[in-house]
CSV table of C-alpha atoms in Angstrom, one decimal:
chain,number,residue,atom,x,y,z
A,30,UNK,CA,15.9,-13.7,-5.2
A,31,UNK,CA,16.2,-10.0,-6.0
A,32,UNK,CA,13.9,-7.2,-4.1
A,33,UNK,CA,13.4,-3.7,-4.7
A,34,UNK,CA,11.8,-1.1,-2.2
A,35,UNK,CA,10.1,2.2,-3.0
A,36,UNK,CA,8.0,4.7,-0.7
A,37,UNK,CA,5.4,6.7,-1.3
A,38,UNK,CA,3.0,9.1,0.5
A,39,UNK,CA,-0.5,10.5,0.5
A,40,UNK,CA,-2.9,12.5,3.4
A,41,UNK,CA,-6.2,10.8,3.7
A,42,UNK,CA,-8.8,10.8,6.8
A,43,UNK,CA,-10.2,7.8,8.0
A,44,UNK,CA,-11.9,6.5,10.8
A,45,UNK,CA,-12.2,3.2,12.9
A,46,UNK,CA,-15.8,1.0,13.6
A,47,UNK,CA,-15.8,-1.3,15.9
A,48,UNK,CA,-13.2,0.9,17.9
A,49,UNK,CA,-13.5,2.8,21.1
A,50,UNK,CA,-11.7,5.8,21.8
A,51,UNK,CA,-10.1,8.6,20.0
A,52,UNK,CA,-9.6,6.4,16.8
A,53,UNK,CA,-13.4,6.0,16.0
A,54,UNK,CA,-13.4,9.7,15.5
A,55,UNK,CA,-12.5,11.4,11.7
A,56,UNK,CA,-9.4,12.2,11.6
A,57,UNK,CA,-6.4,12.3,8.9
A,58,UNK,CA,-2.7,11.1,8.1
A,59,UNK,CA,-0.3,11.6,6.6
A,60,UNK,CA,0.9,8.2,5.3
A,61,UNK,CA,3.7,6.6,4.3
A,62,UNK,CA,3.8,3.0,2.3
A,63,UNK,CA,6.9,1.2,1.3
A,64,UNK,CA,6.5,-1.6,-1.3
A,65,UNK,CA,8.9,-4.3,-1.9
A,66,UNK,CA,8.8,-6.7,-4.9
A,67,UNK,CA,10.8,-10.1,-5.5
A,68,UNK,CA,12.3,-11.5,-8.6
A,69,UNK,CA,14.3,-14.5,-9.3
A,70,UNK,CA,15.3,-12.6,-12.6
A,71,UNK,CA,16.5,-9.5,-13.5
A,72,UNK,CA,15.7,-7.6,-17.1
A,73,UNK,CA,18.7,-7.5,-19.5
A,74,UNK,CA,19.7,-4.0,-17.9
A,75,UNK,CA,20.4,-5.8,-14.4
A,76,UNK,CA,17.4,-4.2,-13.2
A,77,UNK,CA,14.3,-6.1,-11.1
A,78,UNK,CA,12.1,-3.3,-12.1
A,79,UNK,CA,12.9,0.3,-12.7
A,80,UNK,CA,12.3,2.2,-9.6
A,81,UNK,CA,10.4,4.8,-11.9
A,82,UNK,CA,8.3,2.6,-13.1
A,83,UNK,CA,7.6,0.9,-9.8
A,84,UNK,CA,6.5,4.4,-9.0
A,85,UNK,CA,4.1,4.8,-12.0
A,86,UNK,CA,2.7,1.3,-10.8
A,87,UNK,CA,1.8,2.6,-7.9
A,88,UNK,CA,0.3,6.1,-8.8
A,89,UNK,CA,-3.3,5.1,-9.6
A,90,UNK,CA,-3.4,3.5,-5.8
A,91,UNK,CA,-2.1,6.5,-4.1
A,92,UNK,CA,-4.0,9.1,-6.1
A,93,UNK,CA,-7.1,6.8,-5.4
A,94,UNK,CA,-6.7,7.5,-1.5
A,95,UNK,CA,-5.0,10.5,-1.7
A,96,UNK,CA,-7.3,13.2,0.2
A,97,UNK,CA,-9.8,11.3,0.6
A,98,UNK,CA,-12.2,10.1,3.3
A,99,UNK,CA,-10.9,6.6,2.8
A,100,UNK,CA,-14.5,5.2,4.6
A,101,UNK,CA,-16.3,6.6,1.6
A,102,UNK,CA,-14.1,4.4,-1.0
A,103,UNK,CA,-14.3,0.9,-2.4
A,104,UNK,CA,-13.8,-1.6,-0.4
A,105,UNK,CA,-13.5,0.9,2.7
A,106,UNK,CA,-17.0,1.4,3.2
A,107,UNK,CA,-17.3,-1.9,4.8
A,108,UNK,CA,-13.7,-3.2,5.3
A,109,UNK,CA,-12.1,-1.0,8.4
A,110,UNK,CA,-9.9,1.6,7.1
A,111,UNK,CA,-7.1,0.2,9.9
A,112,UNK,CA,-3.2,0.1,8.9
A,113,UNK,CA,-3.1,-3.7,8.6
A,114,UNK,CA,-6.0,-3.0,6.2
A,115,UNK,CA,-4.2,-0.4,4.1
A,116,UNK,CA,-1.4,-2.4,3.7
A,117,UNK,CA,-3.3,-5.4,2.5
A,118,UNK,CA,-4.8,-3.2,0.1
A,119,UNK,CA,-1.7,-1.6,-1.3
A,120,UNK,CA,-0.5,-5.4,-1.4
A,121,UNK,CA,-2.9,-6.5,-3.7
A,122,UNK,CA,-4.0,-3.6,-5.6
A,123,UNK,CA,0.3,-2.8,-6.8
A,124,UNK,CA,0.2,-6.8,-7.5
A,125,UNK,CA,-2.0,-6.7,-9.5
A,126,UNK,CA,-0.9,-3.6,-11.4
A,127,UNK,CA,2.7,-5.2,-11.5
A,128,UNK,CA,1.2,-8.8,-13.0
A,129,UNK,CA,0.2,-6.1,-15.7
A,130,UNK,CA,3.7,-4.9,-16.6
A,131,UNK,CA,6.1,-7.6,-15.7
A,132,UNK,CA,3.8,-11.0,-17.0
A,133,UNK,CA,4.4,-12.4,-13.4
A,134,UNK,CA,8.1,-11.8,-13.2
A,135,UNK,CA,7.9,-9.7,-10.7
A,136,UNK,CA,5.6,-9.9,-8.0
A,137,UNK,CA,4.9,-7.8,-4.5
A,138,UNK,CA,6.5,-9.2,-1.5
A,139,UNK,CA,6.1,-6.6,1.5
A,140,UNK,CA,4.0,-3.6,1.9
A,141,UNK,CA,3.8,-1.5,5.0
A,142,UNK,CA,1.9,1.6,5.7
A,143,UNK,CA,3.4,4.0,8.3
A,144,UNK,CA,0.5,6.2,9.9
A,145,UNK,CA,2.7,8.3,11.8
A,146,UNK,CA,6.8,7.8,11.7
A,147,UNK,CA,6.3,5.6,14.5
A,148,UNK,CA,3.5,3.3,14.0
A,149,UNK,CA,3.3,1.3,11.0
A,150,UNK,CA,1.7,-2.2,9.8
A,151,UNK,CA,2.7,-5.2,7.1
A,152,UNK,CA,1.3,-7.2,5.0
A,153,UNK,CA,3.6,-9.7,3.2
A,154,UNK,CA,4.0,-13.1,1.7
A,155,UNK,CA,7.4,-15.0,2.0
């Protein structure tokens, strides 16, 4: 199996229900998200997937969140804007995108979302 890893970054605010203390307030980051994809095979070139277009893949999700209220968006405004969340949601959203482009050759195997350089969350599938 082959993987690739790219990172991205966007500034959104969000804020936490359900939570008490400083984190159910507004407030904003400025993110980080790697994504990795997996691939038994590669494309003539020896590539997995050009990072480049990795990156166009997952344009449409950053500039979606990108200064934004993230609460106010689709599905936010009832699933909890929390890392874990936002790195379920680049999971799916770039797999789906990817499923697009490669015909299922390639699929997402790792995303994390930083939300400072020191705390970050995963969502993945082995």
């Amino acid at each position: 199996m082959y993987e690739v890893t790219v990172e991205a970054g966007f500034s959104s605010g969000h804020y936490l229900r359900e939570y008490y203390g400083k984190c159910e307030n507004p407030h904003g980051h400025n993110y980080r998200v790697l994504v990795t994809l997996a691939g038994a095979e590669l494309e003539p070139n020896g590539l997995l997937l050009d990072f480049k277009v990795l990156k166009d893949v997952l344009k449409p999700v950053i500039n979606y969140l990108d200064h934004q209220m993230i609460n106010d968006l689709e599905p936010f405004t009832t699933v909890n804007p929390s890392a874990e969340n936002l790195a379920r949601y680049f999971f799916d959203r770039t797999n789906d995108h990817l499923r697009e482009v490669t015909g299922g050759r390639v699929r997402v195997k790792r995303s994390t979302i930083f939300e400072t350089d020191t705390s970050q969350a995963s969502y993945y599938v082995d």
